[in-house]
Amino acid sequence: QMQLVESGGGLVQSGDSLRLSCVASGLRISTLTMAWFRQAPGLEREFVAAIAWATSDTQYADSVKGRFTASRVNAENTVYLQMNGLKPEDTAVYSCAARHGPLQITNDYDYWGRGTQVTVSA
């Protein structure tokens, strides 16, 4: 059974940066597509970023492109989400997810973390 534990969230001001971490256990992330999703209050969960398992190609939501960078360190079994230029509309619970197979931007992931809160004040 795979477990994903996120950390690094917090309360920041508009324009600040945060780096989220997701530490995996139970399975090696080197064979998994890893992704970040977020959910704001009253809204559906939305795709943020993903890294393909075979090529490490990345894909981003248009709303974060150019500001967020997803990365993975297989030796640490950890994925990161570097978030720069944060905006109030980035406020959400950010969750890490993993799946067997190719990169997807839908919720079709096999494993999910509980998330970490990111709050951006104006």
Coordinates of N, CA and C in Angstrom, one line a residue:
Q1 N 0.8 -1.2 0.0 CA 0.0 0.0 0.0 C 0.9 1.2 0.0
M2 N 0.6 2.1 -0.9 CA 1.4 3.3 -1.0 C 0.8 4.4 -0.2
Q3 N 1.7 5.2 0.5 CA 1.3 6.3 1.2 C 2.0 7.6 0.7
L4 N 1.3 8.7 0.6 CA 1.8 9.9 0.2 C 1.6 11.0 1.3
V5 N 2.6 11.7 1.7 CA 2.5 12.7 2.7 C 3.0 14.0 2.3
E6 N 2.1 15.0 2.2 CA 2.5 16.3 1.7 C 2.9 17.2 2.9
S7 N 3.8 18.2 2.6 CA 4.2 19.2 3.6 C 4.6 20.4 2.9
G8 N 4.8 21.5 3.6 CA 5.3 22.7 3.0 C 4.3 23.8 2.8
G9 N 3.0 23.5 3.1 CA 2.0 24.6 2.9 C 2.1 25.6 4.0
G10 N 1.3 26.7 3.8 CA 1.3 27.7 4.8 C 0.6 29.0 4.4
L11 N 0.7 30.0 5.2 CA 0.1 31.3 4.9 C 1.1 32.2 4.4
V12 N 1.0 32.7 3.2 CA 1.9 33.6 2.6 C 1.2 34.8 1.9
Q13 N 2.0 35.8 1.5 CA 1.4 37.0 0.9 C 1.5 36.8 -0.7
S14 N 0.6 37.6 -1.3 CA 0.7 37.6 -2.8 C 2.1 37.9 -3.3
G15 N 2.5 37.1 -4.3 CA 3.9 37.3 -4.8 C 4.9 36.4 -4.2
D16 N 4.6 35.9 -3.0 CA 5.6 35.0 -2.3 C 5.7 33.6 -3.0
S17 N 6.7 32.9 -2.5 CA 6.9 31.5 -3.0 C 6.8 30.5 -1.9
L18 N 6.5 29.3 -2.3 CA 6.4 28.1 -1.4 C 6.9 26.9 -2.2
R19 N 7.5 26.0 -1.4 CA 7.8 24.7 -2.1 C 7.1 23.6 -1.3
L20 N 6.3 22.9 -2.0 CA 5.6 21.7 -1.4 C 6.4 20.4 -1.6
S21 N 6.3 19.6 -0.7 CA 7.0 18.3 -0.8 C 6.0 17.2 -0.6
C22 N 6.2 16.1 -1.3 CA 5.4 14.9 -1.2 C 6.3 13.7 -1.0
V23 N 6.3 13.1 0.2 CA 7.2 11.9 0.4 C 6.4 10.7 0.3
A24 N 6.8 9.7 -0.5 CA 6.1 8.5 -0.8 C 6.7 7.3 0.0
S25 N 5.9 6.4 0.3 CA 6.4 5.2 0.9 C 5.5 4.0 0.4
G26 N 6.1 2.8 0.4 CA 5.3 1.7 0.0 C 5.6 1.3 -1.4
L27 N 5.9 2.2 -2.3 CA 6.2 2.0 -3.7 C 7.3 3.0 -4.1
R28 N 8.0 2.6 -5.1 CA 9.0 3.6 -5.7 C 8.4 4.5 -6.7
I29 N 8.6 5.8 -6.6 CA 7.9 6.7 -7.5 C 8.6 6.7 -8.9
S30 N 9.7 6.0 -9.0 CA 10.4 6.0 -10.3 C 9.6 5.3 -11.3
T31 N 8.6 4.5 -10.9 CA 7.8 3.7 -11.8 C 6.4 4.3 -11.9
L32 N 6.1 5.4 -11.4 CA 4.8 6.0 -11.3 C 4.8 7.4 -11.9
T33 N 3.6 7.8 -12.5 CA 3.4 9.1 -12.8 C 2.9 9.9 -11.5
M34 N 3.5 11.0 -11.3 CA 3.2 11.7 -10.1 C 2.5 13.1 -10.4
A35 N 1.6 13.5 -9.6 CA 0.9 14.7 -9.9 C 0.5 15.5 -8.7
W36 N 0.2 16.8 -8.9 CA -0.3 17.6 -7.9 C -1.7 18.1 -8.3
F37 N -2.7 18.1 -7.4 CA -4.0 18.6 -7.6 C -4.3 19.6 -6.5
R38 N -5.3 20.4 -6.7 CA -5.7 21.3 -5.6 C -7.2 21.5 -5.5
Q39 N -7.7 21.8 -4.4 CA -9.1 22.0 -4.2 C -9.4 23.2 -3.3
A40 N -10.0 24.2 -3.8 CA -10.4 25.3 -3.0 C -11.8 25.1 -2.4
P41 N -12.1 25.8 -1.4 CA -13.4 25.6 -0.7 C -14.6 25.9 -1.7
G42 N -15.5 24.9 -1.8 CA -16.7 25.0 -2.6 C -16.4 24.7 -4.1
L43 N -15.2 24.4 -4.4 CA -14.9 24.1 -5.8 C -14.5 22.6 -6.0
E44 N -14.5 22.2 -7.2 CA -14.0 20.8 -7.5 C -12.5 20.8 -7.5
R45 N -12.0 19.6 -7.2 CA -10.5 19.4 -7.3 C -10.1 19.6 -8.7
E46 N -8.9 20.3 -8.9 CA -8.4 20.6 -10.2 C -7.0 20.2 -10.3
F47 N -6.6 19.8 -11.5 CA -5.3 19.4 -11.9 C -4.3 20.6 -11.8
V48 N -3.1 20.4 -11.3 CA -2.1 21.5 -11.2 C -0.9 21.2 -12.1
A49 N -0.3 20.0 -11.8 CA 0.9 19.6 -12.5 C 1.1 18.1 -12.4
A50 N 1.9 17.6 -13.4 CA 2.2 16.2 -13.3 C 3.5 15.9 -14.0
I51 N 4.2 14.8 -13.6 CA 5.4 14.4 -14.2 C 5.3 12.9 -14.6
A52 N 5.5 12.7 -15.9 CA 5.4 11.3 -16.4 C 6.5 10.4 -15.8
W53 N 6.2 9.1 -15.7 CA 7.1 8.2 -15.0 C 8.3 7.9 -15.9
A54 N 8.0 7.7 -17.2 CA 9.1 7.2 -18.1 C 10.0 8.3 -18.6
T55 N 9.4 9.4 -18.9 CA 10.2 10.5 -19.6 C 10.5 11.7 -18.7
S56 N 9.8 11.7 -17.6 CA 9.8 12.9 -16.7 C 9.3 14.2 -17.4
D57 N 8.6 14.0 -18.5 CA 7.9 15.1 -19.1 C 6.9 15.7 -18.1
T58 N 6.7 17.0 -18.2 CA 5.8 17.6 -17.3 C 4.6 18.3 -18.0
Q59 N 3.6 18.4 -17.3 CA 2.4 19.1 -17.8 C 1.8 20.0 -16.7
Y60 N 1.3 21.2 -17.1 CA 0.8 22.1 -16.1 C -0.5 22.6 -16.5
A61 N -1.3 23.0 -15.5 CA -2.6 23.7 -15.8 C -2.2 25.1 -16.3
D62 N -3.0 25.6 -17.2 CA -2.7 27.0 -17.7 C -2.6 28.0 -16.7
S63 N -3.4 27.9 -15.6 CA -3.4 28.9 -14.5 C -2.1 29.0 -13.7
V64 N -1.2 27.9 -13.8 CA 0.0 27.9 -13.1 C 1.2 27.9 -13.9
K65 N 1.0 27.8 -15.2 CA 2.2 27.6 -16.2 C 3.0 28.9 -16.1
G66 N 4.3 28.6 -16.0 CA 5.3 29.7 -15.8 C 5.6 30.2 -14.4
R67 N 4.7 29.7 -13.5 CA 4.9 30.1 -12.1 C 5.2 28.9 -11.2
F68 N 4.7 27.7 -11.5 CA 4.9 26.5 -10.7 C 5.8 25.6 -11.5
T69 N 6.6 24.8 -10.8 CA 7.5 23.8 -11.3 C 7.4 22.6 -10.5
A70 N 7.1 21.5 -11.2 CA 7.0 20.2 -10.5 C 8.3 19.4 -10.8
S71 N 8.8 18.7 -9.8 CA 10.0 17.9 -10.0 C 10.0 16.7 -9.1
R72 N 10.9 15.8 -9.4 CA 10.9 14.5 -8.7 C 12.3 14.2 -8.4
V73 N 12.6 13.6 -7.2 CA 13.9 13.1 -6.9 C 13.7 11.6 -6.5
N74 N 13.9 10.7 -7.5 CA 13.6 9.3 -7.3 C 14.4 8.7 -6.1
A75 N 15.6 9.2 -6.0 CA 16.4 8.6 -4.9 C 15.9 8.9 -3.5
E76 N 15.1 10.0 -3.4 CA 14.5 10.4 -2.2 C 13.0 10.0 -2.1
N77 N 12.6 9.4 -3.2 CA 11.1 9.0 -3.3 C 10.2 10.2 -3.0
T78 N 10.6 11.3 -3.5 CA 9.9 12.6 -3.2 C 9.6 13.4 -4.4
V79 N 8.5 14.0 -4.5 CA 8.2 15.0 -5.5 C 8.0 16.3 -4.9
Y80 N 8.3 17.4 -5.7 CA 8.2 18.7 -5.2 C 7.3 19.6 -6.1
L81 N 6.8 20.6 -5.6 CA 6.1 21.6 -6.3 C 6.6 23.0 -5.9
Q82 N 7.4 23.6 -6.7 CA 7.9 24.9 -6.4 C 6.9 25.9 -7.0
M83 N 6.4 26.8 -6.1 CA 5.3 27.7 -6.5 C 5.8 29.1 -6.3
N84 N 6.0 29.8 -7.4 CA 6.4 31.2 -7.3 C 5.3 32.2 -7.8
G85 N 5.4 33.4 -7.4 CA 4.4 34.4 -7.8 C 3.0 34.0 -7.4
L86 N 2.9 33.6 -6.1 CA 1.6 33.1 -5.7 C 0.6 34.2 -5.7
K87 N -0.7 33.8 -6.0 CA -1.8 34.7 -6.1 C -2.9 34.2 -5.1
P88 N -3.8 35.1 -4.7 CA -4.9 34.7 -3.8 C -5.7 33.5 -4.4
E89 N -5.8 33.5 -5.7 CA -6.6 32.4 -6.3 C -5.9 31.1 -6.3
D90 N -4.7 31.1 -5.8 CA -4.0 29.8 -5.6 C -4.3 29.2 -4.3
T91 N -5.0 29.9 -3.5 CA -5.4 29.3 -2.2 C -6.2 28.0 -2.3
A92 N -5.8 27.0 -1.7 CA -6.4 25.7 -1.8 C -5.7 24.6 -1.0
V93 N -6.3 23.5 -0.8 CA -5.6 22.3 -0.3 C -4.9 21.6 -1.5
Y94 N -3.6 21.4 -1.4 CA -2.8 20.8 -2.4 C -2.5 19.4 -2.1
S95 N -2.8 18.5 -3.0 CA -2.7 17.1 -2.8 C -1.8 16.5 -3.8
C96 N -1.0 15.5 -3.4 CA -0.1 14.7 -4.2 C -0.8 13.5 -4.6
A97 N -0.6 13.0 -5.8 CA -1.2 11.8 -6.3 C -0.2 11.0 -7.2
A98 N -0.5 9.7 -7.3 CA 0.4 8.8 -8.1 C -0.5 7.8 -8.8
R99 N 0.0 7.4 -10.0 CA -0.8 6.4 -10.8 C 0.2 5.5 -11.5
H100 N -0.3 4.3 -11.8 CA 0.4 3.4 -12.6 C 0.0 3.7 -14.1
G101 N 0.9 4.1 -14.9 CA 0.6 4.4 -16.3 C 0.9 5.8 -16.7
P102 N 0.5 6.2 -17.9 CA 0.9 7.5 -18.4 C 0.3 8.7 -17.7
L103 N 0.8 9.8 -18.0 CA 0.3 11.1 -17.4 C -1.1 11.3 -17.8
Q104 N -1.9 11.7 -16.8 CA -3.3 12.1 -16.9 C -3.5 13.4 -16.2
I105 N -4.4 14.2 -16.7 CA -4.8 15.5 -16.1 C -6.1 15.3 -15.4
T106 N -6.8 14.2 -15.5 CA -8.0 13.9 -14.8 C -7.7 13.4 -13.4
N107 N -8.8 13.1 -12.7 CA -8.6 12.5 -11.3 C -8.3 11.0 -11.3
D108 N -8.0 10.5 -12.4 CA -7.8 9.0 -12.5 C -6.4 8.6 -12.0
Y109 N -6.2 8.8 -10.7 CA -5.0 8.4 -10.0 C -5.3 7.3 -9.0
D110 N -4.2 6.5 -8.7 CA -4.5 5.3 -7.9 C -4.2 5.6 -6.4
Y111 N -3.4 6.6 -6.1 CA -3.0 6.9 -4.7 C -3.1 8.4 -4.5
W112 N -3.5 8.8 -3.3 CA -3.7 10.2 -3.0 C -3.2 10.5 -1.5
G113 N -2.6 11.6 -1.4 CA -2.2 12.1 -0.1 C -3.4 12.9 0.5
R114 N -3.3 13.3 1.8 CA -4.3 14.0 2.4 C -4.3 15.5 2.1
G115 N -3.1 16.0 1.7 CA -3.1 17.4 1.3 C -2.4 18.3 2.3
T116 N -2.0 19.5 1.8 CA -1.5 20.5 2.7 C -2.1 21.9 2.3
Q117 N -2.4 22.7 3.2 CA -3.2 23.9 3.0 C -2.2 25.0 2.5
V118 N -2.5 25.7 1.5 CA -1.8 26.9 1.0 C -2.8 28.0 1.0
T119 N -2.5 29.1 1.7 CA -3.3 30.2 1.8 C -2.5 31.5 1.4
V120 N -3.0 32.2 0.4 CA -2.3 33.3 -0.1 C -3.2 34.6 0.1
S121 N -2.6 35.5 0.9 CA -3.4 36.7 1.2 C -3.0 37.8 0.2
A122 N -4.0 38.7 0.0 CA -3.8 39.8 -1.0 C -2.8 40.8 -0.5

